[in-house]
Amino acid sequence: MSAPENLSECYTEELADLWSANDQMEKVVHELASKASDATLKKRLEKGAEGIAKHTKTIKELLDDCGVDEKEHCKGMDGLVKEARKHALDADISDDNVRDVVIVAQYQRMCHYGICGFGTTKAFAEALGKSDHVAKLDAITEDIYDTDENLSDLAERSLNLAAK
């Protein structure tokens, strides 16, 4: 994609970037779930991956509504995925409880990136008067916040304590 020339192009560029980010994140979250030893964590990661897939479907619908049908490679999520692989998947961690804590940390970093991206995109949609898009982006952002809070709660109540 070329450099955006107006807010509408900024908006579609952000959506295209989020599409790529979600595709990358969904794949690594499945990998993180397969490495998680805590059953609740595994279940929440699997549910998170399903949510990411639903969010990607919505992004594609929004882009389609704007006449765009391609994604742009998200270098930010690319870096976060590399970090997740390095620290949670490829690291030689002998204690499963410690690996679970690292998995949560890496997953939450990716969630926070998503919150930022969807929040920015929602602000663009608001400025463009796309109220139907705003509602969908707001729902996605709330889903990500909920997932992040649920994982924080799980980590604080059990995973972090088990990894001591």
Short mmCIF file of C-alpha atoms in Angstrom, two decimals:
data_model
loop_
_atom_site.label_atom_id
_atom_site.label_comp_id
_atom_site.label_asym_id
_atom_site.label_seq_id
_atom_site.Cartn_x
_atom_site.Cartn_y
_atom_site.Cartn_z
CA MET A 1 0.00 0.00 0.00
CA SER A 2 1.11 3.54 -0.66
CA ALA A 3 1.19 6.27 1.98
CA PRO A 4 -2.29 7.35 3.06
CA GLU A 5 -3.50 10.68 1.77
CA ASN A 6 -6.60 11.11 3.95
CA LEU A 7 -8.29 9.74 7.06
CA SER A 8 -10.29 7.21 5.07
CA GLU A 9 -7.04 5.70 3.76
CA CYS A 10 -5.56 5.77 7.29
CA TYR A 11 -8.62 3.86 8.44
CA THR A 12 -8.44 1.14 5.81
CA GLU A 13 -4.68 0.85 6.27
CA GLU A 14 -5.19 0.28 10.01
CA LEU A 15 -7.84 -2.35 9.32
CA ALA A 16 -5.56 -4.10 6.82
CA ASP A 17 -2.78 -4.08 9.40
CA LEU A 18 -5.13 -5.51 12.06
CA TRP A 19 -6.14 -8.30 9.68
CA SER A 20 -2.51 -9.32 9.37
CA ALA A 21 -1.92 -8.91 13.12
CA ASN A 22 -4.88 -11.14 13.91
CA ASP A 23 -3.80 -13.83 11.44
CA GLN A 24 -0.35 -13.93 13.02
CA MET A 25 -1.67 -13.84 16.57
CA GLU A 26 -4.29 -16.54 16.02
CA LYS A 27 -1.63 -18.95 14.78
CA VAL A 28 0.75 -18.40 17.70
CA VAL A 29 -2.07 -18.50 20.27
CA HIS A 30 -2.93 -22.01 19.08
CA GLU A 31 0.74 -22.90 19.61
CA LEU A 32 0.74 -21.31 23.07
CA ALA A 33 -2.39 -23.27 24.00
CA SER A 34 -0.73 -26.51 22.96
CA LYS A 35 2.21 -25.77 25.30
CA ALA A 36 0.13 -24.61 28.28
CA SER A 37 0.01 -27.13 31.12
CA ASP A 38 -2.79 -25.52 33.16
CA ALA A 39 -6.16 -26.73 31.86
CA THR A 40 -7.90 -23.40 32.50
CA LEU A 41 -5.16 -21.49 30.70
CA LYS A 42 -5.29 -23.90 27.77
CA LYS A 43 -9.07 -23.45 27.53
CA ARG A 44 -8.87 -19.65 27.72
CA LEU A 45 -6.20 -19.53 25.02
CA GLU A 46 -8.26 -21.76 22.74
CA LYS A 47 -11.29 -19.53 23.34
CA GLY A 48 -9.06 -16.51 22.66
CA ALA A 49 -7.99 -17.96 19.31
CA GLU A 50 -11.65 -18.50 18.38
CA GLY A 51 -12.36 -14.87 19.29
CA ILE A 52 -9.45 -13.67 17.18
CA ALA A 53 -10.85 -15.59 14.20
CA LYS A 54 -14.27 -13.95 14.71
CA HIS A 55 -12.64 -10.54 14.96
CA THR A 56 -10.74 -11.19 11.72
CA LYS A 57 -14.02 -12.01 9.98
CA THR A 58 -15.41 -8.67 11.16
CA ILE A 59 -12.29 -6.81 9.98
CA LYS A 60 -12.67 -8.37 6.52
CA GLU A 61 -16.35 -7.30 6.43
CA LEU A 62 -15.41 -3.73 7.37
CA LEU A 63 -12.69 -3.63 4.73
CA ASP A 64 -15.07 -5.07 2.15
CA ASP A 65 -17.53 -2.31 3.02
CA CYS A 66 -14.71 0.16 2.24
CA GLY A 67 -13.83 -1.55 -1.05
CA VAL A 68 -10.54 -3.03 0.19
CA ASP A 69 -9.72 -6.73 -0.01
CA GLU A 70 -6.08 -7.05 0.95
CA LYS A 71 -4.15 -7.05 4.19
CA GLU A 72 -0.90 -5.30 4.96
CA HIS A 73 1.82 -7.23 6.80
CA CYS A 74 1.86 -6.07 10.42
CA LYS A 75 5.48 -5.76 11.48
CA GLY A 76 4.51 -4.90 15.06
CA MET A 77 2.68 -8.18 15.62
CA ASP A 78 5.41 -9.97 13.71
CA GLY A 79 7.85 -8.84 16.41
CA LEU A 80 5.49 -9.79 19.24
CA VAL A 81 4.98 -13.25 17.74
CA LYS A 82 8.75 -13.73 17.46
CA GLU A 83 9.07 -12.75 21.13
CA ALA A 84 6.30 -15.17 22.14
CA ARG A 85 8.00 -18.00 20.25
CA LYS A 86 11.41 -17.16 21.74
CA HIS A 87 10.28 -16.80 25.34
CA ALA A 88 7.30 -19.16 25.66
CA LEU A 89 7.59 -21.80 22.96
CA ASP A 90 11.28 -22.29 22.13
CA ALA A 91 12.78 -21.49 25.53
CA ASP A 92 14.13 -24.43 27.52
CA ILE A 93 11.81 -23.99 30.50
CA SER A 94 11.74 -27.10 32.68
CA ASP A 95 8.98 -25.98 35.06
CA ASP A 96 5.52 -26.09 33.44
CA ASN A 97 4.19 -23.53 35.91
CA VAL A 98 6.88 -21.06 34.87
CA ARG A 99 6.13 -21.68 31.18
CA ASP A 100 2.44 -20.96 31.85
CA VAL A 101 3.33 -17.62 33.45
CA VAL A 102 5.51 -16.72 30.47
CA ILE A 103 2.70 -17.75 28.07
CA VAL A 104 0.30 -15.38 29.85
CA ALA A 105 2.81 -12.53 29.71
CA GLN A 106 3.42 -12.99 25.98
CA TYR A 107 -0.29 -13.36 25.21
CA GLN A 108 -1.11 -10.20 27.13
CA ARG A 109 1.53 -8.22 25.23
CA MET A 110 -0.22 -9.20 22.00
CA CYS A 111 -3.63 -8.34 23.49
CA HIS A 112 -2.42 -4.88 24.50
CA TYR A 113 -1.14 -4.29 20.98
CA GLY A 114 -4.59 -5.25 19.71
CA ILE A 115 -6.33 -2.92 22.15
CA CYS A 116 -4.19 -0.06 20.86
CA GLY A 117 -4.82 -0.91 17.21
CA PHE A 118 -8.56 -1.39 17.54
CA GLY A 119 -8.89 1.74 19.68
CA THR A 120 -7.10 3.84 17.07
CA THR A 121 -9.16 2.33 14.28
CA LYS A 122 -12.38 2.98 16.19
CA ALA A 123 -11.38 6.65 16.61
CA PHE A 124 -10.84 6.91 12.85
CA ALA A 125 -14.24 5.31 12.19
CA GLU A 126 -15.89 7.78 14.58
CA ALA A 127 -14.28 10.74 12.80
CA LEU A 128 -15.43 9.34 9.46
CA GLY A 129 -19.02 8.97 10.73
CA LYS A 130 -19.05 5.19 10.29
CA SER A 131 -21.26 4.46 13.31
CA ASP A 132 -21.92 0.84 12.27
CA HIS A 133 -18.17 0.25 12.08
CA VAL A 134 -17.65 1.98 15.43
CA ALA A 135 -20.06 -0.39 17.15
CA LYS A 136 -18.30 -3.46 15.75
CA LEU A 137 -14.82 -2.16 16.61
CA ASP A 138 -16.00 -1.23 20.10
CA ALA A 139 -17.32 -4.77 20.63
CA ILE A 140 -13.99 -6.24 19.52
CA THR A 141 -12.05 -3.94 21.84
CA GLU A 142 -14.29 -4.94 24.76
CA ASP A 143 -13.72 -8.64 23.95
CA ILE A 144 -9.96 -8.10 24.06
CA TYR A 145 -10.17 -6.18 27.35
CA ASP A 146 -12.28 -8.99 28.85
CA THR A 147 -9.81 -11.66 27.71
CA ASP A 148 -6.90 -9.67 29.09
CA GLU A 149 -8.64 -9.17 32.45
CA ASN A 150 -9.58 -12.86 32.67
CA LEU A 151 -5.98 -13.90 32.09
CA SER A 152 -4.71 -11.37 34.63
CA ASP A 153 -7.13 -12.80 37.16
CA LEU A 154 -6.05 -16.38 36.41
CA ALA A 155 -2.37 -15.44 36.69
CA GLU A 156 -2.81 -13.49 39.94
CA ARG A 157 -4.98 -16.12 41.64
CA SER A 158 -3.14 -19.27 40.65
CA LEU A 159 -0.49 -19.36 37.92
CA ASN A 160 1.91 -16.83 39.45
CA LEU A 161 1.59 -18.51 42.84
CA ALA A 162 2.29 -21.96 41.38
CA ALA A 163 5.42 -20.68 39.60
CA LYS A 164 7.14 -19.42 42.75
#
